[in-house]
């Protein structure tokens, strides 16, 4: 091995120039296998940084041909990670097992965590839980809380929410753990599965209020369920909800009218000093006409009408009244119709927002994201405002795409999740859950997770 070229490649690697590092590490390797293990090892690491996972598999294989190399355990573990990235989960498990079998391997917790991820993808959740447990109890593991949270997820997948609660609580016991918000959100979901809704609400509120955790679609649904279940319902007795009754009025009316004494109609009225004398009959007639009162003949006519004639007159009066109402304030009716239309439209828009509708839709956003990723086009516009390195880290979970399909969309008013099946260029179809958050009237991607529950065993 050419030591000068190896040192040159090491400088490029530490500077983040992984393309140059990969070339120079490979150039530093001499003929044959012996003595070239470190050159191929570091070349493989450089290729992994460049996301050239298939090339890394080949180069790590060259490193393992050097029987004298003293870091074979690390090479096997990295080989497992490369296989995991291209969807070769069975080969990844074998590589991790080989790493754990190497006596010189100093960080077995890494192989345990990687192997657990591959086991989850294969649907072997119980074995994955055992691997995460080994990683969590490894004294060399600087972040056991991560393994404990993943262990809790496995317990949830196995239908053991009580064990999941214990795992999440253990993870929260590490004050330096930076993922406490996510652990609390997971803890809330476990409590909901147990029916402990008050505990679930406390966990969710700590996650969002103390740690600023954005709830995933599944966590939001669990929180809504906890809130609904924790709110006591009104007691119903014989079809009536119990509650305070309005106070009964102290003064009641008898027969619908206030009682009181009426002045006698037959008694003589006192003469009021200064009162005007009675008006003449002509003045009375004019006053009656002005008030709309009929004369004596009209009165006589009224009392002489038969019942049928009275009905006919009444019908005519009602018909005239209806015609008068119909010719009433047309503008007012039009205004009321317009107001009602606006209210109905606002209600429809509000209902659409509440049920997760938006534009672009969740499906449109995810389709654009994965299509752009497949074609090597910019995809930053589909994400919430996060650094490019975070986007790259999330997208790295998806291997090079041959084809994909959107399987299901689960929506709430503020967040959604989209289940996607991705067929990589090499390997079996993979399942993912892409989380989205409401932004304006549309949707933006917030994260990508492997949907191991949809993977076959």
Tab-separated table of C-alpha atoms in Angstrom:
chain	number	residue	atom	x	y	z
A	1	UNK	CA	0.000	0.000	0.000
A	2	UNK	CA	1.253	3.475	-0.898
A	3	UNK	CA	1.355	5.316	2.435
A	4	UNK	CA	1.832	8.774	0.904
A	5	UNK	CA	-1.297	8.416	-1.221
A	6	UNK	CA	-3.164	6.964	1.764
A	7	UNK	CA	-2.295	10.061	3.835
A	8	UNK	CA	-3.309	12.329	0.944
A	9	UNK	CA	-6.664	10.540	0.745
A	10	UNK	CA	-7.080	10.812	4.523
A	11	UNK	CA	-6.670	14.603	4.321
A	12	UNK	CA	-9.312	14.807	1.571
A	13	UNK	CA	-11.684	12.605	3.610
A	14	UNK	CA	-11.349	14.765	6.717
A	15	UNK	CA	-11.968	17.864	4.575
A	16	UNK	CA	-15.228	16.371	3.287
A	17	UNK	CA	-13.967	15.853	-0.274
A	18	UNK	CA	-15.214	12.276	-0.434
A	19	UNK	CA	-15.017	11.926	-4.216
A	20	UNK	CA	-11.286	12.696	-4.228
A	21	UNK	CA	-10.788	10.575	-1.122
A	22	UNK	CA	-12.418	7.531	-2.740
A	23	UNK	CA	-10.214	7.788	-5.835
A	24	UNK	CA	-6.969	8.275	-3.923
A	25	UNK	CA	-7.720	5.539	-1.346
A	26	UNK	CA	-8.262	3.092	-4.210
A	27	UNK	CA	-5.082	4.330	-5.904
A	28	UNK	CA	-3.121	3.756	-2.694
A	29	UNK	CA	-3.976	0.041	-2.627
A	30	UNK	CA	-1.222	-2.200	-3.929
A	31	UNK	CA	-1.437	-5.501	-5.734
A	32	UNK	CA	-2.952	-8.473	-3.983
A	33	UNK	CA	-5.109	-8.499	-0.859
A	34	UNK	CA	-2.641	-8.541	2.029
A	35	UNK	CA	-1.908	-5.162	3.526
A	36	UNK	CA	-4.599	-3.305	1.566
A	37	UNK	CA	-7.490	-3.747	4.005
A	38	UNK	CA	-7.340	-0.196	5.392
A	39	UNK	CA	-7.210	1.385	1.898
A	40	UNK	CA	-10.304	-0.492	0.735
A	41	UNK	CA	-12.023	0.085	4.092
A	42	UNK	CA	-11.651	3.874	3.828
A	43	UNK	CA	-12.511	3.853	0.119
A	44	UNK	CA	-15.750	2.072	1.016
A	45	UNK	CA	-16.491	4.655	3.704
A	46	UNK	CA	-15.961	7.455	1.158
A	47	UNK	CA	-18.359	5.792	-1.282
A	48	UNK	CA	-20.962	5.465	1.476
A	49	UNK	CA	-20.687	9.215	2.050
A	50	UNK	CA	-21.371	9.679	-1.653
A	51	UNK	CA	-24.407	7.340	-1.403
A	52	UNK	CA	-22.838	4.960	-3.886
A	53	UNK	CA	-23.921	2.019	-1.768
A	54	UNK	CA	-23.579	-0.715	-4.378
A	55	UNK	CA	-19.986	0.351	-5.139
A	56	UNK	CA	-19.292	0.401	-1.404
A	57	UNK	CA	-20.455	-3.234	-1.153
A	58	UNK	CA	-17.862	-4.216	-3.770
A	59	UNK	CA	-15.024	-2.273	-2.153
A	60	UNK	CA	-15.780	-3.571	1.367
A	61	UNK	CA	-15.594	-7.060	-0.133
A	62	UNK	CA	-12.020	-6.312	-1.267
A	63	UNK	CA	-11.149	-5.129	2.252
A	64	UNK	CA	-12.375	-8.413	3.755
A	65	UNK	CA	-9.969	-10.367	1.540
A	66	UNK	CA	-7.135	-9.018	3.685
A	67	UNK	CA	-7.036	-11.677	6.393
A	68	UNK	CA	-4.426	-9.667	8.326
A	69	UNK	CA	-6.548	-6.526	8.647
A	70	UNK	CA	-7.353	-5.853	12.310
A	71	UNK	CA	-10.661	-3.998	11.750
A	72	UNK	CA	-12.631	-6.689	9.999
A	73	UNK	CA	-15.520	-6.286	12.451
A	74	UNK	CA	-15.969	-2.628	11.479
A	75	UNK	CA	-15.779	-3.548	7.771
A	76	UNK	CA	-18.471	-6.221	8.218
A	77	UNK	CA	-20.716	-3.754	10.067
A	78	UNK	CA	-20.265	-1.136	7.330
A	79	UNK	CA	-20.960	-3.792	4.706
A	80	UNK	CA	-24.211	-4.550	6.536
A	81	UNK	CA	-25.121	-0.855	6.417
A	82	UNK	CA	-24.454	-0.760	2.660
A	83	UNK	CA	-26.643	-3.821	2.100
A	84	UNK	CA	-29.348	-2.218	4.254
A	85	UNK	CA	-29.253	0.918	2.098
A	86	UNK	CA	-29.893	-1.015	-1.122
A	87	UNK	CA	-32.641	-3.153	0.383
A	88	UNK	CA	-30.696	-6.422	0.665
A	89	UNK	CA	-31.912	-7.091	4.190
A	90	UNK	CA	-31.016	-10.790	4.397
A	91	UNK	CA	-27.409	-10.066	3.337
A	92	UNK	CA	-27.317	-7.132	5.758
A	93	UNK	CA	-28.296	-9.410	8.655
A	94	UNK	CA	-25.531	-11.897	7.740
A	95	UNK	CA	-22.940	-9.114	7.578
A	96	UNK	CA	-23.969	-7.740	10.986
A	97	UNK	CA	-23.834	-11.222	12.495
A	98	UNK	CA	-20.320	-11.638	11.067
A	99	UNK	CA	-19.309	-8.317	12.632
A	100	UNK	CA	-20.549	-9.426	16.056
A	101	UNK	CA	-18.557	-12.654	15.679
A	102	UNK	CA	-15.270	-10.756	15.238
A	103	UNK	CA	-13.387	-10.641	18.566
A	104	UNK	CA	-11.707	-7.336	17.706
A	105	UNK	CA	-14.963	-5.484	17.009
A	106	UNK	CA	-15.103	-2.623	19.529
A	107	UNK	CA	-18.625	-1.240	18.936
A	108	UNK	CA	-21.066	-4.162	18.849
A	109	UNK	CA	-24.000	-1.843	19.676
A	110	UNK	CA	-23.718	-0.410	16.144
A	111	UNK	CA	-24.074	-3.844	14.564
A	112	UNK	CA	-26.986	-4.666	16.897
A	113	UNK	CA	-28.841	-1.501	15.904
A	114	UNK	CA	-28.193	-2.040	12.200
A	115	UNK	CA	-29.229	-5.669	12.383
A	116	UNK	CA	-32.395	-4.690	14.248
A	117	UNK	CA	-33.312	-2.294	11.425
A	118	UNK	CA	-32.865	-5.063	8.850
A	119	UNK	CA	-34.904	-7.484	10.971
A	120	UNK	CA	-37.727	-4.948	11.192
A	121	UNK	CA	-37.729	-4.614	7.415
A	122	UNK	CA	-38.036	-8.396	7.188
A	123	UNK	CA	-40.967	-8.373	9.617
A	124	UNK	CA	-39.022	-10.237	12.328
A	125	UNK	CA	-40.055	-7.791	15.029
A	126	UNK	CA	-39.422	-10.033	18.035
A	127	UNK	CA	-35.799	-10.605	16.956
A	128	UNK	CA	-35.404	-6.898	16.267
A	129	UNK	CA	-36.578	-6.135	19.810
A	130	UNK	CA	-33.907	-8.467	21.215
A	131	UNK	CA	-31.226	-6.752	19.104
A	132	UNK	CA	-32.316	-3.269	20.214
A	133	UNK	CA	-32.241	-4.461	23.821
A	134	UNK	CA	-28.636	-5.646	23.397
A	135	UNK	CA	-27.704	-2.293	21.888
A	136	UNK	CA	-29.353	-0.410	24.761
A	137	UNK	CA	-27.513	-2.295	27.510
A	138	UNK	CA	-24.094	-2.157	25.783
A	139	UNK	CA	-21.852	-0.037	28.072
A	140	UNK	CA	-20.023	1.304	25.003
A	141	UNK	CA	-23.221	2.785	23.548
A	142	UNK	CA	-23.081	6.586	24.016
A	143	UNK	CA	-26.796	6.997	23.182
A	144	UNK	CA	-28.729	4.066	24.651
A	145	UNK	CA	-31.933	6.139	24.624
A	146	UNK	CA	-32.179	5.811	20.826
A	147	UNK	CA	-32.116	2.033	21.084
A	148	UNK	CA	-34.714	2.153	23.876
A	149	UNK	CA	-37.110	4.251	21.776
A	150	UNK	CA	-36.748	1.795	18.888
A	151	UNK	CA	-37.297	-1.042	21.346
A	152	UNK	CA	-40.547	0.642	22.383
A	153	UNK	CA	-41.651	0.813	18.747
A	154	UNK	CA	-41.002	-2.910	18.417
A	155	UNK	CA	-43.083	-3.604	21.517
A	156	UNK	CA	-45.929	-1.569	20.018
A	157	UNK	CA	-45.655	-3.618	16.836
A	158	UNK	CA	-45.858	-6.779	18.927
A	159	UNK	CA	-49.003	-5.565	20.707
A	160	UNK	CA	-47.212	-5.006	24.028
A	161	UNK	CA	-47.956	-1.354	24.876
A	162	UNK	CA	-47.164	-1.773	28.588
A	163	UNK	CA	-43.612	-2.899	27.735
A	164	UNK	CA	-43.396	-0.008	25.272
A	165	UNK	CA	-44.285	2.425	28.078
A	166	UNK	CA	-41.425	1.071	30.186
A	167	UNK	CA	-38.970	1.366	27.275
A	168	UNK	CA	-39.975	4.963	26.532
A	169	UNK	CA	-39.754	5.900	30.215
A	170	UNK	CA	-36.272	4.393	30.376
A	171	UNK	CA	-35.237	6.475	27.347
A	172	UNK	CA	-36.589	9.627	29.010
A	173	UNK	CA	-34.403	8.862	32.016
A	174	UNK	CA	-31.345	10.005	30.032
A	175	UNK	CA	-31.243	13.788	30.461
A	176	UNK	CA	-28.803	14.238	27.587
A	177	UNK	CA	-31.110	12.525	25.077
A	178	UNK	CA	-32.028	15.039	22.373
A	179	UNK	CA	-35.060	13.144	21.117
A	180	UNK	CA	-37.167	13.537	24.251
A	181	UNK	CA	-40.027	15.141	22.330
A	182	UNK	CA	-40.327	12.152	20.012
A	183	UNK	CA	-40.060	9.723	22.937
A	184	UNK	CA	-42.880	11.551	24.750
A	185	UNK	CA	-45.072	11.467	21.636
A	186	UNK	CA	-44.474	7.719	21.345
A	187	UNK	CA	-45.219	7.346	25.056
A	188	UNK	CA	-48.535	9.119	24.527
A	189	UNK	CA	-49.499	6.656	21.794
A	190	UNK	CA	-48.630	3.732	24.060
A	191	UNK	CA	-50.813	5.158	26.846
A	192	UNK	CA	-53.704	5.542	24.396
A	193	UNK	CA	-53.312	1.878	23.448
A	194	UNK	CA	-53.608	1.054	27.161
A	195	UNK	CA	-56.667	3.281	27.600
A	196	UNK	CA	-54.815	5.596	30.015
A	197	UNK	CA	-56.003	8.771	28.326
A	198	UNK	CA	-55.074	11.321	30.997
A	199	UNK	CA	-51.490	10.035	31.067
A	200	UNK	CA	-51.478	10.120	27.270
A	201	UNK	CA	-52.588	13.766	27.207
A	202	UNK	CA	-49.847	14.723	29.668
A	203	UNK	CA	-47.220	12.995	27.529
A	204	UNK	CA	-48.432	14.635	24.308
A	205	UNK	CA	-48.586	18.074	25.931
A	206	UNK	CA	-45.051	17.754	27.301
A	207	UNK	CA	-43.839	16.696	23.857
A	208	UNK	CA	-45.375	19.692	22.102
A	209	UNK	CA	-45.150	22.398	24.757
A	210	UNK	CA	-41.814	21.628	26.432
A	211	UNK	CA	-39.893	20.193	23.492
A	212	UNK	CA	-41.619	21.679	20.449
A	213	UNK	CA	-42.324	18.251	18.956
A	214	UNK	CA	-44.512	18.282	15.856
A	215	UNK	CA	-46.940	15.372	16.147
A	216	UNK	CA	-47.082	12.932	13.260
A	217	UNK	CA	-50.452	12.094	11.728
A	218	UNK	CA	-50.681	8.897	13.803
A	219	UNK	CA	-49.707	10.727	17.003
A	220	UNK	CA	-52.223	13.516	16.292
A	221	UNK	CA	-54.993	10.972	15.832
A	222	UNK	CA	-54.025	9.295	19.117
A	223	UNK	CA	-54.022	12.662	20.883
A	224	UNK	CA	-57.469	13.539	19.504
A	225	UNK	CA	-58.734	10.175	20.697
A	226	UNK	CA	-57.297	10.791	24.176
A	227	UNK	CA	-58.883	14.246	24.400
A	228	UNK	CA	-62.260	12.879	23.340
A	229	UNK	CA	-62.093	9.954	25.768
A	230	UNK	CA	-60.886	12.082	28.683
A	231	UNK	CA	-63.759	14.597	28.338
A	232	UNK	CA	-66.655	13.463	30.586
A	233	UNK	CA	-69.969	13.180	28.753
A	234	UNK	CA	-73.176	14.717	30.139
A	235	UNK	CA	-75.379	12.219	31.952
A	236	UNK	CA	-78.531	11.409	30.005
A	237	UNK	CA	-81.757	10.601	31.877
A	238	UNK	CA	-84.851	9.617	29.880
A	239	UNK	CA	-83.523	11.361	26.800
A	240	UNK	CA	-82.561	14.628	28.545
A	241	UNK	CA	-79.057	15.818	29.410
A	242	UNK	CA	-78.755	16.721	33.057
A	243	UNK	CA	-77.525	20.163	34.012
A	244	UNK	CA	-78.609	23.366	35.714
A	245	UNK	CA	-82.180	24.419	35.017
A	246	UNK	CA	-83.134	28.022	34.445
A	247	UNK	CA	-84.638	29.632	37.594
A	248	UNK	CA	-88.418	29.413	37.779
A	249	UNK	CA	-90.083	32.868	37.683
A	250	UNK	CA	-91.554	33.896	41.031
A	251	UNK	CA	-94.562	35.654	39.481
A	252	UNK	CA	-96.819	33.257	37.646
A	253	UNK	CA	-99.727	34.129	35.387
A	254	UNK	CA	-103.128	32.581	35.958
A	255	UNK	CA	-104.843	31.250	32.921
A	256	UNK	CA	-102.339	33.091	30.802
A	257	UNK	CA	-103.423	36.568	32.023
A	258	UNK	CA	-102.678	38.763	35.029
A	259	UNK	CA	-105.700	38.843	37.331
A	260	UNK	CA	-107.076	42.132	38.499
A	261	UNK	CA	-110.351	43.969	39.121
A	262	UNK	CA	-112.120	45.489	36.145
A	263	UNK	CA	-113.941	48.790	36.410
A	264	UNK	CA	-117.707	48.327	36.314
A	265	UNK	CA	-118.948	49.267	32.881
A	266	UNK	CA	-122.396	50.226	34.095
A	267	UNK	CA	-121.470	52.864	36.657
A	268	UNK	CA	-121.743	56.542	35.988
A	269	UNK	CA	-118.532	58.237	35.042
A	270	UNK	CA	-117.730	61.399	36.973
A	271	UNK	CA	-117.904	64.691	35.215
A	272	UNK	CA	-114.468	66.081	34.635
A	273	UNK	CA	-114.201	69.838	35.124
A	274	UNK	CA	-113.285	71.608	31.896
A	275	UNK	CA	-114.164	68.623	29.757
A	276	UNK	CA	-115.405	69.316	26.233
A	277	UNK	CA	-119.092	68.638	25.604
A	278	UNK	CA	-120.080	65.628	23.609
A	279	UNK	CA	-119.526	66.018	19.905
A	280	UNK	CA	-122.380	66.093	17.456
A	281	UNK	CA	-123.519	63.057	15.551
A	282	UNK	CA	-122.038	64.442	12.305
A	283	UNK	CA	-118.650	64.869	13.953
A	284	UNK	CA	-118.887	61.352	15.351
A	285	UNK	CA	-119.617	59.972	11.889
A	286	UNK	CA	-116.633	61.794	10.412
A	287	UNK	CA	-114.391	60.571	13.220
A	288	UNK	CA	-115.609	57.010	12.785
A	289	UNK	CA	-114.938	57.180	9.067
A	290	UNK	CA	-111.441	58.532	9.745
A	291	UNK	CA	-110.768	55.649	12.116
A	292	UNK	CA	-111.959	53.119	9.576
A	293	UNK	CA	-115.082	52.203	11.464
A	294	UNK	CA	-118.260	51.378	9.541
A	295	UNK	CA	-121.489	53.154	9.819
A	296	UNK	CA	-124.714	51.677	11.158
A	297	UNK	CA	-125.567	50.107	7.806
A	298	UNK	CA	-122.217	48.355	7.707
A	299	UNK	CA	-122.790	47.000	11.179
A	300	UNK	CA	-126.203	45.782	10.185
A	301	UNK	CA	-124.773	44.172	7.082
A	302	UNK	CA	-122.105	42.374	9.127
A	303	UNK	CA	-124.584	40.811	11.518
A	304	UNK	CA	-126.933	39.878	8.710
A	305	UNK	CA	-124.235	37.883	6.788
A	306	UNK	CA	-124.578	34.109	6.673
A	307	UNK	CA	-121.746	31.832	7.779
A	308	UNK	CA	-120.920	30.892	4.173
A	309	UNK	CA	-120.754	34.547	3.168
A	310	UNK	CA	-118.447	35.252	6.081
A	311	UNK	CA	-116.139	32.379	5.038
A	312	UNK	CA	-116.043	33.650	1.471
A	313	UNK	CA	-115.156	37.140	2.626
A	314	UNK	CA	-112.497	35.783	4.964
A	315	UNK	CA	-110.901	33.744	2.164
A	316	UNK	CA	-110.831	36.796	-0.070
A	317	UNK	CA	-109.188	38.831	2.675
A	318	UNK	CA	-106.525	36.172	3.228
A	319	UNK	CA	-105.842	35.940	-0.497
A	320	UNK	CA	-105.329	39.669	-0.661
A	321	UNK	CA	-103.010	39.505	2.362
A	322	UNK	CA	-100.880	36.800	0.737
A	323	UNK	CA	-100.576	38.833	-2.449
A	324	UNK	CA	-99.490	41.806	-0.399
A	325	UNK	CA	-96.817	39.735	1.376
A	326	UNK	CA	-95.503	38.355	-1.923
A	327	UNK	CA	-95.073	41.843	-3.296
A	328	UNK	CA	-93.137	42.862	-0.178
A	329	UNK	CA	-89.399	43.565	0.280
A	330	UNK	CA	-87.880	41.558	-2.603
A	331	UNK	CA	-84.468	43.122	-2.030
A	332	UNK	CA	-84.415	41.853	1.525
A	333	UNK	CA	-85.087	38.298	0.363
A	334	UNK	CA	-82.335	38.526	-2.218
A	335	UNK	CA	-79.922	39.834	0.394
A	336	UNK	CA	-80.812	36.982	2.728
A	337	UNK	CA	-80.246	34.451	-0.063
A	338	UNK	CA	-76.844	35.997	-0.790
A	339	UNK	CA	-75.841	35.924	2.888
A	340	UNK	CA	-76.973	32.308	3.206
A	341	UNK	CA	-74.941	31.364	0.126
A	342	UNK	CA	-71.824	33.023	1.549
A	343	UNK	CA	-72.304	31.249	4.889
A	344	UNK	CA	-72.756	27.877	3.175
A	345	UNK	CA	-69.632	28.456	1.083
A	346	UNK	CA	-67.625	29.388	4.186
A	347	UNK	CA	-68.882	26.272	5.966
A	348	UNK	CA	-67.916	24.124	2.994
A	349	UNK	CA	-64.416	25.620	2.897
A	350	UNK	CA	-64.043	25.167	6.659
A	351	UNK	CA	-65.192	21.558	6.471
A	352	UNK	CA	-62.777	20.854	3.622
A	353	UNK	CA	-59.917	22.352	5.660
A	354	UNK	CA	-60.893	20.345	8.741
A	355	UNK	CA	-60.971	17.066	6.813
A	356	UNK	CA	-57.504	17.656	5.374
A	357	UNK	CA	-58.302	18.911	1.885
A	358	UNK	CA	-55.842	21.358	0.362
A	359	UNK	CA	-53.995	22.288	-2.803
A	360	UNK	CA	-51.621	20.923	-3.707
A	361	UNK	CA	-53.017	17.758	-2.146
A	362	UNK	CA	-50.992	15.351	-0.039
A	363	UNK	CA	-50.834	12.881	-2.935
A	364	UNK	CA	-49.693	15.565	-5.364
A	365	UNK	CA	-46.946	16.716	-2.981
A	366	UNK	CA	-45.616	13.201	-2.333
A	367	UNK	CA	-45.796	12.257	-6.015
A	368	UNK	CA	-43.796	15.347	-6.933
A	369	UNK	CA	-41.257	14.637	-4.182
A	370	UNK	CA	-40.546	11.020	-5.128
A	371	UNK	CA	-40.657	11.726	-8.872
A	372	UNK	CA	-38.156	14.559	-8.471
A	373	UNK	CA	-35.922	12.367	-6.323
A	374	UNK	CA	-36.086	9.593	-8.923
A	375	UNK	CA	-35.092	11.964	-11.743
A	376	UNK	CA	-32.423	13.798	-9.735
A	377	UNK	CA	-34.365	17.064	-9.782
A	378	UNK	CA	-34.513	19.659	-6.947
A	379	UNK	CA	-36.996	18.604	-4.253
A	380	UNK	CA	-36.500	21.303	-1.611
A	381	UNK	CA	-39.795	23.009	-2.516
A	382	UNK	CA	-41.757	19.968	-1.320
A	383	UNK	CA	-40.260	20.177	2.222
A	384	UNK	CA	-40.919	22.442	5.150
A	385	UNK	CA	-38.233	25.029	5.859
A	386	UNK	CA	-35.385	22.803	7.080
A	387	UNK	CA	-31.636	22.758	6.249
A	388	UNK	CA	-30.602	20.954	3.074
A	389	UNK	CA	-28.548	18.477	5.092
A	390	UNK	CA	-31.668	17.391	6.983
A	391	UNK	CA	-33.512	16.880	3.703
A	392	UNK	CA	-30.604	14.843	2.359
A	393	UNK	CA	-30.556	12.701	5.507
A	394	UNK	CA	-34.274	11.960	5.247
A	395	UNK	CA	-34.194	11.249	1.511
A	396	UNK	CA	-31.244	8.892	2.018
A	397	UNK	CA	-33.701	6.470	3.593
A	398	UNK	CA	-35.100	5.836	0.102
A	399	UNK	CA	-32.818	3.904	-2.283
A	400	UNK	CA	-32.564	4.735	-6.007
A	401	UNK	CA	-36.154	4.498	-7.266
A	402	UNK	CA	-37.278	2.338	-10.168
A	403	UNK	CA	-40.985	2.947	-9.630
A	404	UNK	CA	-43.353	3.880	-6.813
A	405	UNK	CA	-47.035	3.982	-5.898
A	406	UNK	CA	-49.075	5.992	-3.383
A	407	UNK	CA	-51.074	3.471	-1.334
A	408	UNK	CA	-53.035	5.470	1.235
A	409	UNK	CA	-53.513	8.997	2.582
A	410	UNK	CA	-54.453	9.544	6.244
A	411	UNK	CA	-55.517	13.148	6.926
A	412	UNK	CA	-56.306	15.467	9.818
A	413	UNK	CA	-56.779	19.234	9.721
A	414	UNK	CA	-53.132	20.038	10.534
A	415	UNK	CA	-51.103	16.956	9.579
A	416	UNK	CA	-51.251	13.979	7.263
A	417	UNK	CA	-49.361	10.805	6.438
A	418	UNK	CA	-49.011	9.119	3.073
A	419	UNK	CA	-48.132	5.453	2.680
A	420	UNK	CA	-45.905	4.798	-0.341
A	421	UNK	CA	-44.520	1.610	-1.881
A	422	UNK	CA	-41.135	2.108	-3.557
A	423	UNK	CA	-39.612	-0.464	-5.884
A	424	UNK	CA	-35.844	0.177	-5.886
A	425	UNK	CA	-33.577	-0.410	-8.847
A	426	UNK	CA	-32.334	-3.477	-6.989
A	427	UNK	CA	-34.154	-5.451	-4.332
A	428	UNK	CA	-37.703	-6.028	-3.153
A	429	UNK	CA	-40.413	-3.332	-2.832
A	430	UNK	CA	-40.121	-1.149	0.280
A	431	UNK	CA	-42.830	0.621	2.244
A	432	UNK	CA	-42.572	4.124	3.682
A	433	UNK	CA	-44.730	6.588	5.603
A	434	UNK	CA	-44.180	10.192	4.527
A	435	UNK	CA	-45.411	12.743	7.079
A	436	UNK	CA	-46.778	16.120	5.974
A	437	UNK	CA	-47.793	19.320	7.708
A	438	UNK	CA	-50.318	21.952	6.683
A	439	UNK	CA	-48.693	25.052	5.151
A	440	UNK	CA	-51.225	27.631	4.003
A	441	UNK	CA	-53.840	25.753	2.002
A	442	UNK	CA	-51.367	23.097	0.860
A	443	UNK	CA	-49.022	20.512	2.343
A	444	UNK	CA	-45.264	20.205	2.937
A	445	UNK	CA	-43.221	17.112	3.809
A	446	UNK	CA	-41.818	16.901	7.361
A	447	UNK	CA	-40.238	13.432	7.481
A	448	UNK	CA	-39.890	9.931	6.068
A	449	UNK	CA	-40.083	6.675	8.029
A	450	UNK	CA	-39.890	3.003	7.044
A	451	UNK	CA	-43.323	1.386	7.330
A	452	UNK	CA	-42.141	-1.966	8.658
A	453	UNK	CA	-45.700	-2.956	9.589
A	454	UNK	CA	-46.452	-3.261	5.866
A	455	UNK	CA	-43.446	-5.499	5.169
A	456	UNK	CA	-43.866	-9.228	4.885
A	457	UNK	CA	-42.137	-11.628	7.305
